[in-house]
Short mmCIF file of C-alpha atoms in Angstrom, two decimals:
data_model
loop_
_atom_site.label_atom_id
_atom_site.label_comp_id
_atom_site.label_asym_id
_atom_site.label_seq_id
_atom_site.Cartn_x
_atom_site.Cartn_y
_atom_site.Cartn_z
CA PRO B 1 -51.86 9.45 11.70
CA ASN B 2 -54.42 6.69 10.59
CA GLU B 3 -57.38 8.77 9.73
CA PHE B 4 -58.11 11.90 7.52
CA GLN B 5 -61.08 14.09 7.74
CA TRP B 6 -61.97 16.03 4.53
CA TYR B 7 -64.76 18.48 3.64
CA THR B 8 -66.00 18.88 -0.03
CA LYS B 9 -66.34 22.07 -1.83
CA SER B 10 -69.29 24.19 -0.96
CA GLY B 11 -72.63 23.58 -2.35
CA ARG B 12 -72.28 19.77 -2.01
CA ASN B 13 -74.64 17.20 -0.50
CA LEU B 14 -74.73 13.44 -0.04
CA ASN B 15 -76.13 13.20 -3.60
CA SER B 16 -73.69 15.28 -5.45
CA PRO B 17 -71.94 13.54 -8.24
CA ASP B 18 -68.49 13.83 -6.68
CA VAL B 19 -69.59 12.67 -3.24
CA LEU B 20 -71.34 9.64 -4.74
CA SER B 21 -68.11 8.68 -6.45
CA PHE B 22 -66.53 8.31 -3.20
CA LYS B 23 -69.52 6.56 -1.73
CA LYS B 24 -69.32 4.06 -4.34
CA TYR B 25 -65.64 3.43 -3.77
CA GLU B 26 -64.40 0.17 -5.07
CA SER B 27 -61.27 -1.74 -3.97
CA GLY B 28 -58.41 -0.89 -6.41
CA LEU B 29 -59.53 2.76 -6.95
CA ARG B 30 -56.46 4.90 -6.17
CA ILE B 31 -57.06 7.92 -3.96
CA PRO B 32 -53.83 9.74 -3.29
CA LEU B 33 -53.80 12.25 -0.63
CA PHE B 34 -51.72 15.52 -1.07
CA ILE B 35 -51.93 18.10 1.71
CA LYS B 36 -50.45 21.73 2.38
CA LYS B 37 -50.12 22.72 5.82
CA SER B 38 -51.44 26.36 5.28
CA ASN B 39 -51.54 28.89 2.64
CA ASP B 40 -48.85 30.78 4.62
CA GLU B 41 -46.33 28.08 4.02
CA GLY B 42 -46.11 28.70 0.33
CA THR B 43 -47.12 26.20 -2.47
CA ASP B 44 -45.55 22.95 -1.38
CA PHE B 45 -47.73 19.94 -1.06
CA TYR B 46 -46.85 16.86 0.95
CA TYR B 47 -47.95 13.27 -0.42
CA MET B 48 -49.33 11.52 2.59
CA GLY B 49 -50.15 8.23 0.99
CA GLU B 50 -53.26 6.42 -0.33
CA VAL B 51 -56.62 6.75 1.50
CA THR B 52 -59.79 4.73 1.59
CA PRO B 53 -63.14 6.28 2.34
CA ILE B 54 -64.85 5.06 5.49
CA ALA B 55 -68.39 4.08 4.36
CA ASP B 56 -70.44 5.15 7.34
CA SER B 57 -68.57 8.51 7.89
CA PHE B 58 -70.37 10.51 5.07
CA GLU B 59 -72.15 13.40 6.70
CA ASP B 60 -74.00 16.51 5.55
CA ALA B 61 -72.61 19.59 7.14
CA THR B 62 -72.23 23.34 6.90
CA MET B 63 -69.40 25.79 6.91
CA LYS B 64 -69.08 29.62 6.74
CA ASN B 65 -67.69 30.96 3.52
CA ASP B 66 -65.38 33.97 3.17
CA LYS B 67 -68.32 36.30 3.55
CA GLY B 68 -69.66 34.44 6.72
CA LYS B 69 -72.56 32.90 5.04
CA LYS B 70 -73.35 29.21 5.89
CA VAL B 71 -72.87 26.94 2.82
CA SER B 72 -73.46 23.16 2.45
CA VAL B 73 -70.57 20.78 2.48
CA VAL B 74 -70.12 17.04 3.08
CA LYS B 75 -67.72 15.76 5.68
CA ILE B 76 -65.94 12.50 4.77
CA LYS B 77 -63.51 10.40 6.81
CA PHE B 78 -60.69 8.37 5.17
CA ASN B 79 -58.41 5.71 6.54
CA MET B 80 -54.88 6.03 5.59
CA ASP B 81 -53.55 2.98 3.93
CA TYR B 82 -50.33 3.35 5.87
CA PRO B 83 -49.89 5.65 9.03
CA VAL B 84 -48.36 9.00 8.53
CA GLU B 85 -44.82 9.22 9.69
CA ASP B 86 -44.63 10.61 13.25
CA SER B 87 -42.27 13.55 12.30
CA ILE B 88 -44.46 14.53 9.34
CA TYR B 89 -47.71 14.16 11.33
CA GLU B 90 -46.33 16.36 14.18
CA TYR B 91 -45.18 19.11 11.66
CA ILE B 92 -48.56 19.04 9.79
CA THR B 93 -50.66 19.28 12.98
CA THR B 94 -48.90 21.87 14.98
CA THR B 95 -49.63 25.46 14.59
CA GLY B 96 -47.18 28.11 13.73
CA LYS B 97 -44.21 27.63 11.33
#
């Protein structure tokens, strides 16, 4: 409920412009977090609150794309400005509908 882990789009690394914009985060920059539980649940997004990137959490990583090929991504962790409400956190993190 206090931390969010995010992966960038494929083809990104620690020097990609969008990653650098998070790495150079300055207090006062607004980063709102909207999430969708799964594509199976429709098009609704949930506003989770504002987040702040954790400076030492940026990490090069790989993921498999839809064709099974490994692609580069960057993993970033964010602190939630306010913890996610228990009922919403439980709904989002449980599997199934």
